[in-house]
Coordinates of C-alpha atoms in Angstrom, one line a residue:
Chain Q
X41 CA 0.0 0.0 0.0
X42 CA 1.1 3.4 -0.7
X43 CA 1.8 6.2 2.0
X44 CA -1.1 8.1 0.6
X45 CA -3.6 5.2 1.2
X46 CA -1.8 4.5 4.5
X47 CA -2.0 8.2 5.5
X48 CA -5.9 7.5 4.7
X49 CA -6.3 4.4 6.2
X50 CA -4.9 5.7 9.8
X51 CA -7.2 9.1 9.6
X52 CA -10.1 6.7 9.2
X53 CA -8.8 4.9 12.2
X54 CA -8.1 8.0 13.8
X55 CA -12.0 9.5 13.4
X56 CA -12.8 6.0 14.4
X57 CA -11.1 6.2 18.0
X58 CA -11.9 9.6 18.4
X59 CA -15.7 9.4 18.0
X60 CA -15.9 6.7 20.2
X61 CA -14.4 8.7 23.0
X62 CA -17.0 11.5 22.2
X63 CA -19.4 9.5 22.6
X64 CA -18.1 8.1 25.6
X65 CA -18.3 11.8 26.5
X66 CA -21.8 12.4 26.2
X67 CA -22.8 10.2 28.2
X68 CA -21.0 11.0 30.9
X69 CA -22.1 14.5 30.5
X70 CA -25.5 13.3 30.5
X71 CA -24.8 11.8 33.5
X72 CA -23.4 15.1 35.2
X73 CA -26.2 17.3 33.9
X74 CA -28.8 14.9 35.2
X75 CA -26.9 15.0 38.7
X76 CA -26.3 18.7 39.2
X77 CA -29.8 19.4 38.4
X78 CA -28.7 21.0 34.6
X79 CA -32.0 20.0 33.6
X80 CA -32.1 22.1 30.4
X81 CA -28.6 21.1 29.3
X82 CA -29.3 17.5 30.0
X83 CA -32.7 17.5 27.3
X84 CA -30.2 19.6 24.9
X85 CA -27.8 16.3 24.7
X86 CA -30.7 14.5 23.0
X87 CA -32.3 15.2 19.6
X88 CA -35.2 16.9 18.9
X89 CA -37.1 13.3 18.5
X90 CA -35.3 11.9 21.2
X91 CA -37.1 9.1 23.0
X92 CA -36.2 7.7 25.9
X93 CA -37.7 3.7 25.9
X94 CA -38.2 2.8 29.6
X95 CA -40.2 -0.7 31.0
X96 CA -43.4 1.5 31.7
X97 CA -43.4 4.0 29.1
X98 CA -41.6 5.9 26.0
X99 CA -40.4 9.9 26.6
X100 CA -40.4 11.9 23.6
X101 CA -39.5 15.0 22.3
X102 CA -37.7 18.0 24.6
X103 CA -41.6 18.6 26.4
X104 CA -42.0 15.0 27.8
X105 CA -37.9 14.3 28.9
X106 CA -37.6 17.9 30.7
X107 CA -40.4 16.7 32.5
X108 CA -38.9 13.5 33.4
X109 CA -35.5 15.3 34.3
X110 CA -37.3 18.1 35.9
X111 CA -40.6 17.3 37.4
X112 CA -41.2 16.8 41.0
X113 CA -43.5 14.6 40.4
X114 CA -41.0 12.1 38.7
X115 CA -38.2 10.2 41.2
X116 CA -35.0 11.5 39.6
X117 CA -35.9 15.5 41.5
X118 CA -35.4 13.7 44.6
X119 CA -31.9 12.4 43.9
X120 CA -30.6 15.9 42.8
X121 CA -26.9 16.4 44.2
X122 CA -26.7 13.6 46.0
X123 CA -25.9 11.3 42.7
X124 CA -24.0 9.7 40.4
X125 CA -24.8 8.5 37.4
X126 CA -22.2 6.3 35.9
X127 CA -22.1 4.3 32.7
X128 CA -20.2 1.2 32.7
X129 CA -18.7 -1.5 29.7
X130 CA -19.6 0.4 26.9
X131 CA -19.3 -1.1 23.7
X132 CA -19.8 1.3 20.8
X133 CA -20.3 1.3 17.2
X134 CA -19.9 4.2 15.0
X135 CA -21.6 3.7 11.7
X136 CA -21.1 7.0 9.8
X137 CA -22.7 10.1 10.8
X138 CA -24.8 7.5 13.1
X139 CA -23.8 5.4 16.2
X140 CA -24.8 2.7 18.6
X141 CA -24.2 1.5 22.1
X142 CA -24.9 -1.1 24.5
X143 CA -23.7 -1.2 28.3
X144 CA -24.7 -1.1 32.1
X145 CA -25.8 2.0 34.1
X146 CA -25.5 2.2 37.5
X147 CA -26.9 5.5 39.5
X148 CA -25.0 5.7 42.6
X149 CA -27.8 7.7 45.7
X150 CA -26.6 8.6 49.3
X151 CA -30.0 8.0 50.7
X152 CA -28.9 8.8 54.7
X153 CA -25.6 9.9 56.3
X154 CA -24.1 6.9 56.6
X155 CA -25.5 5.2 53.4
X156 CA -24.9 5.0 49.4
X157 CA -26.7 2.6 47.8
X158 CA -27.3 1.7 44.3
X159 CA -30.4 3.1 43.3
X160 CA -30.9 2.0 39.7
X161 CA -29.3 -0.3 37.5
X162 CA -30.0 -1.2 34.2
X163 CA -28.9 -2.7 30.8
X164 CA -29.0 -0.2 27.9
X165 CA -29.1 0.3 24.4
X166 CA -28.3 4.0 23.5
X167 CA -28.9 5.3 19.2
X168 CA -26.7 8.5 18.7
X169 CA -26.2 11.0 15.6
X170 CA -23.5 13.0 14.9
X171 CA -24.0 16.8 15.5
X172 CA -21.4 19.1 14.9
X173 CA -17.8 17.9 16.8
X174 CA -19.9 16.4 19.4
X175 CA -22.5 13.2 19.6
X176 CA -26.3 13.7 21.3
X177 CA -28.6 10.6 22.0
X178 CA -31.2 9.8 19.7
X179 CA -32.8 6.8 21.5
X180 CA -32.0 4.8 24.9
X181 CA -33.8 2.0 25.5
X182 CA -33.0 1.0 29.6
X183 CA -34.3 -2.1 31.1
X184 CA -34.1 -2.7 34.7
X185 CA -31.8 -5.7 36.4
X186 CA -33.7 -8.4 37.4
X187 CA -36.9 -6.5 35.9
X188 CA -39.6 -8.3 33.8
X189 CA -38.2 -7.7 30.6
X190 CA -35.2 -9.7 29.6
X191 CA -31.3 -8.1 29.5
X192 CA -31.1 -9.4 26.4
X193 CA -33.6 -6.7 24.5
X194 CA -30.9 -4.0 25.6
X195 CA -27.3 -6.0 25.2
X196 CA -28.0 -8.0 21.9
X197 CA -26.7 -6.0 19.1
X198 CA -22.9 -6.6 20.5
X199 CA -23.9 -10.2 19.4
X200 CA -23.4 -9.4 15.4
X201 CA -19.6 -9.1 16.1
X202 CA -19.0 -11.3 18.7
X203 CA -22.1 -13.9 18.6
X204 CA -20.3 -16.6 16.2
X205 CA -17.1 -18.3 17.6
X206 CA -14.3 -16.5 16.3
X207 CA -11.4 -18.5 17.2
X208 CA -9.2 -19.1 14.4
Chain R
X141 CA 12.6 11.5 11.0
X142 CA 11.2 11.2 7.3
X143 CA 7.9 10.6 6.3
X144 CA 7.9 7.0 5.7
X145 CA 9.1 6.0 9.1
X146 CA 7.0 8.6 11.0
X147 CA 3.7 7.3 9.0
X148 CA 5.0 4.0 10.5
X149 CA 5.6 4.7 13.9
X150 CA 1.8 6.6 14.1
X151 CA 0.3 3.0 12.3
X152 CA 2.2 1.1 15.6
X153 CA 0.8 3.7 18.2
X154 CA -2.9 3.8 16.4
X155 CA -2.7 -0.2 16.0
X156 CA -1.8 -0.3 20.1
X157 CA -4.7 2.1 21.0
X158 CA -7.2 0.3 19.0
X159 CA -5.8 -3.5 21.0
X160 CA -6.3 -1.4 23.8
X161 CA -9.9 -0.7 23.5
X162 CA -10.4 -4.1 22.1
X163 CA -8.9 -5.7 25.0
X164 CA -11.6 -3.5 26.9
X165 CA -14.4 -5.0 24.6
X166 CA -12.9 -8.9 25.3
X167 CA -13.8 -8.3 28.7
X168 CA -17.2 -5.9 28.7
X169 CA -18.9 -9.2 26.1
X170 CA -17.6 -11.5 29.1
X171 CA -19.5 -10.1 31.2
X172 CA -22.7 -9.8 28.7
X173 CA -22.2 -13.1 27.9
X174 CA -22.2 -14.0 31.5
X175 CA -24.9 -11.8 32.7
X176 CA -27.4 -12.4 29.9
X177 CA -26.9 -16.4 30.8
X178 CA -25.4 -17.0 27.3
X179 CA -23.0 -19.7 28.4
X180 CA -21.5 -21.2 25.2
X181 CA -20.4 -17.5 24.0
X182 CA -19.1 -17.1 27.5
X183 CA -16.6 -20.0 27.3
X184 CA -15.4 -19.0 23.5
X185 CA -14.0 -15.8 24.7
X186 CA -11.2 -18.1 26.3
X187 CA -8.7 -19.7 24.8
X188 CA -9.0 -23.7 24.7
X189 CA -6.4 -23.8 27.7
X190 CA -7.7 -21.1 29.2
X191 CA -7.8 -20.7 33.4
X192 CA -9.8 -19.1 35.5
X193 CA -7.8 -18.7 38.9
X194 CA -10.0 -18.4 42.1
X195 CA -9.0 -18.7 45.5
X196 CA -10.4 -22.3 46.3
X197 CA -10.0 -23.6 42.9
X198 CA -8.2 -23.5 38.9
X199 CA -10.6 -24.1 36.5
X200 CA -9.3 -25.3 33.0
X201 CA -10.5 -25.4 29.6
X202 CA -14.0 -25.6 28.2
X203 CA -15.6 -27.9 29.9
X204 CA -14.5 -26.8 33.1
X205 CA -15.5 -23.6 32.6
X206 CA -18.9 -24.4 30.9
X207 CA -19.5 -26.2 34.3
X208 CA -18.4 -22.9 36.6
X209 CA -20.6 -20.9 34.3
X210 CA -23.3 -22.6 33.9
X211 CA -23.7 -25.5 36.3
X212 CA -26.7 -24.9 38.7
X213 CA -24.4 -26.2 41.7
X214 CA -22.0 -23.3 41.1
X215 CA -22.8 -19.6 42.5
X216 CA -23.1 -17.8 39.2
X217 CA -26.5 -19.7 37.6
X218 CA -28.3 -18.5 40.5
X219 CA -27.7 -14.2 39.3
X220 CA -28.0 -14.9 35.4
X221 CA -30.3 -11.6 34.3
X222 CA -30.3 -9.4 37.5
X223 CA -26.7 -9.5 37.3
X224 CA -23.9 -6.9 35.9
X225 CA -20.6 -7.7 35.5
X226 CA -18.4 -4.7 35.5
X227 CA -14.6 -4.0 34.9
X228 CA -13.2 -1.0 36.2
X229 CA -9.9 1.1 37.0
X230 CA -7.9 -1.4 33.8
X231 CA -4.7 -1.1 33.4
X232 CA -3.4 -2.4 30.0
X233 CA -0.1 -3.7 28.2
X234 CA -0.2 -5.1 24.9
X235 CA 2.9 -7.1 23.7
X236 CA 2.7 -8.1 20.1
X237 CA 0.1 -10.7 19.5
X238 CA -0.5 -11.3 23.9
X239 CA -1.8 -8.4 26.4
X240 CA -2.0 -8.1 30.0
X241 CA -5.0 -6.0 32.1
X242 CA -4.7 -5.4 35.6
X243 CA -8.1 -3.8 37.7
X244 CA -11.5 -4.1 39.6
X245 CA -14.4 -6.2 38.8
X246 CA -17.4 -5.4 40.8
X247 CA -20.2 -7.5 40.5
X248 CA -23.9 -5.9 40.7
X249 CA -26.6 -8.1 41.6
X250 CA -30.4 -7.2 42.0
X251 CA -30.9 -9.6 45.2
X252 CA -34.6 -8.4 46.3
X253 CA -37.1 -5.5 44.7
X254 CA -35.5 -2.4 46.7
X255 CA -32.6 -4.3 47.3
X256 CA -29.0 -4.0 44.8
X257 CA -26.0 -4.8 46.0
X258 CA -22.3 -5.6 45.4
X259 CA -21.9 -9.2 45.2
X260 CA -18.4 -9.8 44.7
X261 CA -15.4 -7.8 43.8
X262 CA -11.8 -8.1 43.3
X263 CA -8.6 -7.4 42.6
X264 CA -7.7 -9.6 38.6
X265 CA -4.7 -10.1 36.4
X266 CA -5.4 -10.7 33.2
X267 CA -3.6 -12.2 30.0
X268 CA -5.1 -12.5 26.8
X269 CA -4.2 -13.5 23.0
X270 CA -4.8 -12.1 20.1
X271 CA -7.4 -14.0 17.6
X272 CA -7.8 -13.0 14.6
X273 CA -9.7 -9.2 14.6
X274 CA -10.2 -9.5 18.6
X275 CA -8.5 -10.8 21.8
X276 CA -9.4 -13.7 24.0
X277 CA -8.5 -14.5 27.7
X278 CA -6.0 -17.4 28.7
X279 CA -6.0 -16.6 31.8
X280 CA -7.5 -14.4 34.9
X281 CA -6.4 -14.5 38.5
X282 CA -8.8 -13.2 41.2
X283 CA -8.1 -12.4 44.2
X284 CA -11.8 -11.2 46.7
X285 CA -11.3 -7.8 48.5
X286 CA -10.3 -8.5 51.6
X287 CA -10.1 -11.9 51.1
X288 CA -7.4 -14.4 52.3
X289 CA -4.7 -13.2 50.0
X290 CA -3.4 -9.9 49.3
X291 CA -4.8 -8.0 46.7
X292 CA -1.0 -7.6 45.0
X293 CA -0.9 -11.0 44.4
X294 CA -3.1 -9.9 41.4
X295 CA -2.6 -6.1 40.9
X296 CA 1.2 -6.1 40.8
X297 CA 2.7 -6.1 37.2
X298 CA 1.6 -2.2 36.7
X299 CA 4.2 -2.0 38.9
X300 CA 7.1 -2.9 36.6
X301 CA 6.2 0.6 34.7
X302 CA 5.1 2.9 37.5
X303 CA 7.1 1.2 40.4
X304 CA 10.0 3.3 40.2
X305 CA 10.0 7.3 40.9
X306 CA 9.2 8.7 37.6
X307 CA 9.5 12.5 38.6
X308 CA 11.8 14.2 36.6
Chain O
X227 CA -3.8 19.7 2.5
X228 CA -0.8 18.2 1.2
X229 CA 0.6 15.0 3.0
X230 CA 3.0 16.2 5.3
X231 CA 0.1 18.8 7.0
X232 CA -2.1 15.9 7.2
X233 CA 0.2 13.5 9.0
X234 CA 1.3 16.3 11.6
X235 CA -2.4 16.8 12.1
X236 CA -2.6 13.1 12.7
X237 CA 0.8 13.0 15.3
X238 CA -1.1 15.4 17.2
X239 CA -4.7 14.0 17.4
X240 CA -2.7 10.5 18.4
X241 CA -0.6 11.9 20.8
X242 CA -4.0 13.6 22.5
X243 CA -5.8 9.7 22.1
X244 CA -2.6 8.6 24.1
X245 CA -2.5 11.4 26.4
X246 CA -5.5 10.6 27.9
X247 CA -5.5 7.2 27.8
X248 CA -2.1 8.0 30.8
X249 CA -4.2 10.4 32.7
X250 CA -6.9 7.5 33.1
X251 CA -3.8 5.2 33.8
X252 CA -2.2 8.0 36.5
X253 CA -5.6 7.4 38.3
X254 CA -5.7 4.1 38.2
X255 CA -2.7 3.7 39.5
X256 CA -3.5 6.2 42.3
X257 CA -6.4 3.6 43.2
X258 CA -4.1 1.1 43.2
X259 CA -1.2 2.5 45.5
X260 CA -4.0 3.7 47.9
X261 CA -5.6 0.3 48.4
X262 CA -2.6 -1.8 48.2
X263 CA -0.5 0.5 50.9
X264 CA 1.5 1.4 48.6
X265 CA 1.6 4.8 50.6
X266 CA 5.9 6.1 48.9
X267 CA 4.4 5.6 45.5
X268 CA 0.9 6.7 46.2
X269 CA 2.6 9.8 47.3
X270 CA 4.8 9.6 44.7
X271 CA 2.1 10.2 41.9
X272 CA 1.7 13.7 43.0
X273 CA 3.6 16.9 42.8
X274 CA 6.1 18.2 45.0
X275 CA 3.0 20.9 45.5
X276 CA 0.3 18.3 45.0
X277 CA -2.6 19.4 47.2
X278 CA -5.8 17.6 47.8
X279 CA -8.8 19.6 48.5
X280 CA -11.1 17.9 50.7
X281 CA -14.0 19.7 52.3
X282 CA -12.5 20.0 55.6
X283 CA -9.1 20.6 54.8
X284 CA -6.1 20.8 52.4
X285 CA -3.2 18.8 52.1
X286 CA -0.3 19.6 50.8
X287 CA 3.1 18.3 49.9
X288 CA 5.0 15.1 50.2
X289 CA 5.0 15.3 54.0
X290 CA 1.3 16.3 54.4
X291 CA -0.2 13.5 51.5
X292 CA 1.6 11.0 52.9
X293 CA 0.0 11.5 56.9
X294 CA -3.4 11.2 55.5
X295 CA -2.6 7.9 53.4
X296 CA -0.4 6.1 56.0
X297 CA -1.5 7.2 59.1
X298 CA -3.5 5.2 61.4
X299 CA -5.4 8.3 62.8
X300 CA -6.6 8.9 59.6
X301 CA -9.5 6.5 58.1
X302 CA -8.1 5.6 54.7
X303 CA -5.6 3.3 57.1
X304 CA -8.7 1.0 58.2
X305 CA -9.5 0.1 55.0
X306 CA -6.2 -1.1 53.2
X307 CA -6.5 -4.2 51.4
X308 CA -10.6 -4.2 51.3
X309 CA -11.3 -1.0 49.0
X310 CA -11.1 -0.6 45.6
X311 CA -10.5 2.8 44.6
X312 CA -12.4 3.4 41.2
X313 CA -13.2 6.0 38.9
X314 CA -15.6 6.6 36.3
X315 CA -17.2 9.1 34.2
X316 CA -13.7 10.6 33.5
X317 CA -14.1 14.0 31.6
X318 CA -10.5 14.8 30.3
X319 CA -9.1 17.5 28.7
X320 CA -5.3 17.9 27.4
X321 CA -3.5 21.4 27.1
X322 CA 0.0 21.1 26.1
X323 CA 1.8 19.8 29.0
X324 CA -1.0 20.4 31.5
X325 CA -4.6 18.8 32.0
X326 CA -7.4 18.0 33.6
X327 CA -10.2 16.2 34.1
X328 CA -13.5 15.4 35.7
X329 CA -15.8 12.5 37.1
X330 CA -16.9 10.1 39.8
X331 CA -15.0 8.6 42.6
X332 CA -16.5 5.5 43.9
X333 CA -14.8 3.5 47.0
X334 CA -15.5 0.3 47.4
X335 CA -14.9 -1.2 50.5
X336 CA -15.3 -4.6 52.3
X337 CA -17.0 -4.2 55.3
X338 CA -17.8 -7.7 56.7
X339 CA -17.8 -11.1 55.6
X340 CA -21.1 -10.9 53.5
X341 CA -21.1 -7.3 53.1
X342 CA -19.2 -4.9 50.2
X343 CA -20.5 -1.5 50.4
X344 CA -20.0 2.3 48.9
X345 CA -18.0 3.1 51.3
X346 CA -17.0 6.9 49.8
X347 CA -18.3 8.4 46.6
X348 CA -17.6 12.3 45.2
X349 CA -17.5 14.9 42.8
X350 CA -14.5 15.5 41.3
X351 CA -11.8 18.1 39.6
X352 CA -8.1 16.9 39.0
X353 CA -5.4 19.2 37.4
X354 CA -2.2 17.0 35.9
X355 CA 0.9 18.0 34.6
X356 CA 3.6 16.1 32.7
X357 CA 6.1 14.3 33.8
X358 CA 8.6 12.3 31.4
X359 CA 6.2 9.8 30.1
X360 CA 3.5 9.7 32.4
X361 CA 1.0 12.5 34.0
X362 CA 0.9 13.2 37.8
X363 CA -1.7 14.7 39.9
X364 CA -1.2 18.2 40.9
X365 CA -4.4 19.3 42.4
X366 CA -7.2 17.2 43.1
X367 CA -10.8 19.0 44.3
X368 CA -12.7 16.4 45.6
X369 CA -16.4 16.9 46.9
X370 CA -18.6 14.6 48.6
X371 CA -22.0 13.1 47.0
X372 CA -25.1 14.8 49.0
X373 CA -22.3 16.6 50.9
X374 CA -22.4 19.9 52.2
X375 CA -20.9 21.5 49.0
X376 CA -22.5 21.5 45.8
X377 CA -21.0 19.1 43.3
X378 CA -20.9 21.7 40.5
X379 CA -18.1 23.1 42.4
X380 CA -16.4 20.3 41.0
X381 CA -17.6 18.8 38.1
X382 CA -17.8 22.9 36.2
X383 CA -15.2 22.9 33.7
X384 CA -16.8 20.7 31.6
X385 CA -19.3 23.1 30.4
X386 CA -17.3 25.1 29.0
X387 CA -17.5 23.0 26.3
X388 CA -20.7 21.6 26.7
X389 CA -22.5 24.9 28.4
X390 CA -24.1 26.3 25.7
X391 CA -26.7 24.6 23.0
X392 CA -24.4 22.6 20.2
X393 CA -27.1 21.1 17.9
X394 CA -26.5 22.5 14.5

């Protein structure tokens, strides 16, 4: 191969590694908006069609997640400065201007002075698209541990890669 | 440095960050694999000597571990699907076609409705081989937290690159 | 842009990919030192004017870090051996031969036979600088979840990235 396709080659590689990181970002900046109570910045990291696919229902569009994110009447007001949300294994995809992810949250509550607990934890699948030099979430679909619907409808496109044996 | 040989040496760094992060995947799909009770796919992420080096026990090669993973007399059966398997805090060395991690796993369990918890955790070695487009493990030592042996039995080869005073 | 512009492009986005990659390693290894009492090298991670914010008080300097790692009056001593330090979320920035990031800290620690808890967990601002090949910690702001402080004291820098709307 000649240095001009190697030179292309490794900037593909390059955009690869680097997107994947990005996206690694937004989430954990969806994670500290959501914990510092930066309710408007946290509905800003997701599309204008975002949905966000939990057991009981879908949340749509900026309206229905600020109220999620924001409403007293949902449980995440209550949690406000006092935790973490963390995402764990992530295993990402970037496809393009488009990009997928499957992984584990874990939200991390001091619920007394003497007690953190783990408040929520879930198995994910997260859609994002590019926008500008950042990524923003276009779809999560969360299902609880041990909840009624199986792990595997969150963690199962992972499987396309590494499904088959691939011992040589 | 010319061209040639500096479009080389960037082709060796970007081919070690992208082991890296693969060595990452290897381990995040073990735990899917594990958590979402898909067994067989568990076992073909090690190689066909692989070990898995607990505290009371070695356990050797497929069979072996088909039976810790999924026999209903070992521990692990009774979490499959309100379990998360999480690697944290890894610390990795690639060496041509075989790696080494060093880190935390932290096993989340659902154990009752309002009830999460840590289940086990550790302190690992890992090595792994390269396989074609991924890495597999050939071996992992765990060692519990606070458990009969000290955690540097397992966390100790980082040392060989940060043991030293490395202040200028 | 001709080759050679393209390749030093290239040299630096790797060299940023690898650049973070040691400041995740730098805390890591931090973790590791603290729960393994490996108090000189723990110690040895920081600056000569490392100083660690907590909200009660500063450390500062060799002498001062090393007290509140290795002495028994103070509680990170009772837990040597059964913690694991982790970190997550880890927001990282690289300027030159500075940096800094931001994210979770999580302590994990072995309380009794049958029970791992969250022992610790905080907020978090860390400045690095360079040193040879590797990063140490110079300051590290650390705020406690639910704690009398807000955590947007420490987890703030990242918005000046992420602050303002960045959908096209």
């Amino acid at each position: 191969m000649d240095m001009a396709a190697r030179l292309e080659a490794l900037e593909k590689k390059v955009r690869d590694i680097e997107d994947k990181e990005k996206i690694r970002e937004c989430l954990y900046v969806y994670g500290f908006n959501a914990d510092l109570g930066r309710s408007e910045l946290w509905v800003d990291g997701w599309t204008e069609d975002g949905c966000y696919d939990l057991e009981d229902r879908k949340w749509r569009g900026p309206d229905d997640l600020k109220d999620l994110i924001a409403s007293p009447s949902n449980p995440h007001k209550s949690i406000e400065n006092k935790s973490q949300h963390t995402m764990l294994n992530l295993f990402i995809r970037i496809e393009g201007d488009t990009a997928w992810a499957e992984g584990y949250s874990a939200t991390i509550v001091k619920k007394a002075p003497d007690h953190i607990e783990l408040w929520g934890c879930a198995y994910n699948h997260f859609d994002f698209v590019r926008s500008g030099e950042r990524w923003i979430l276009k779809y999560r679909l969360r299902r609880n541990i041990g909840g009624p619907e199986w792990g595997g409808k969150a963690i199962r496109r992972y499987l396309e890669e590494y499904g088959p044996r691939a011992k040589a």
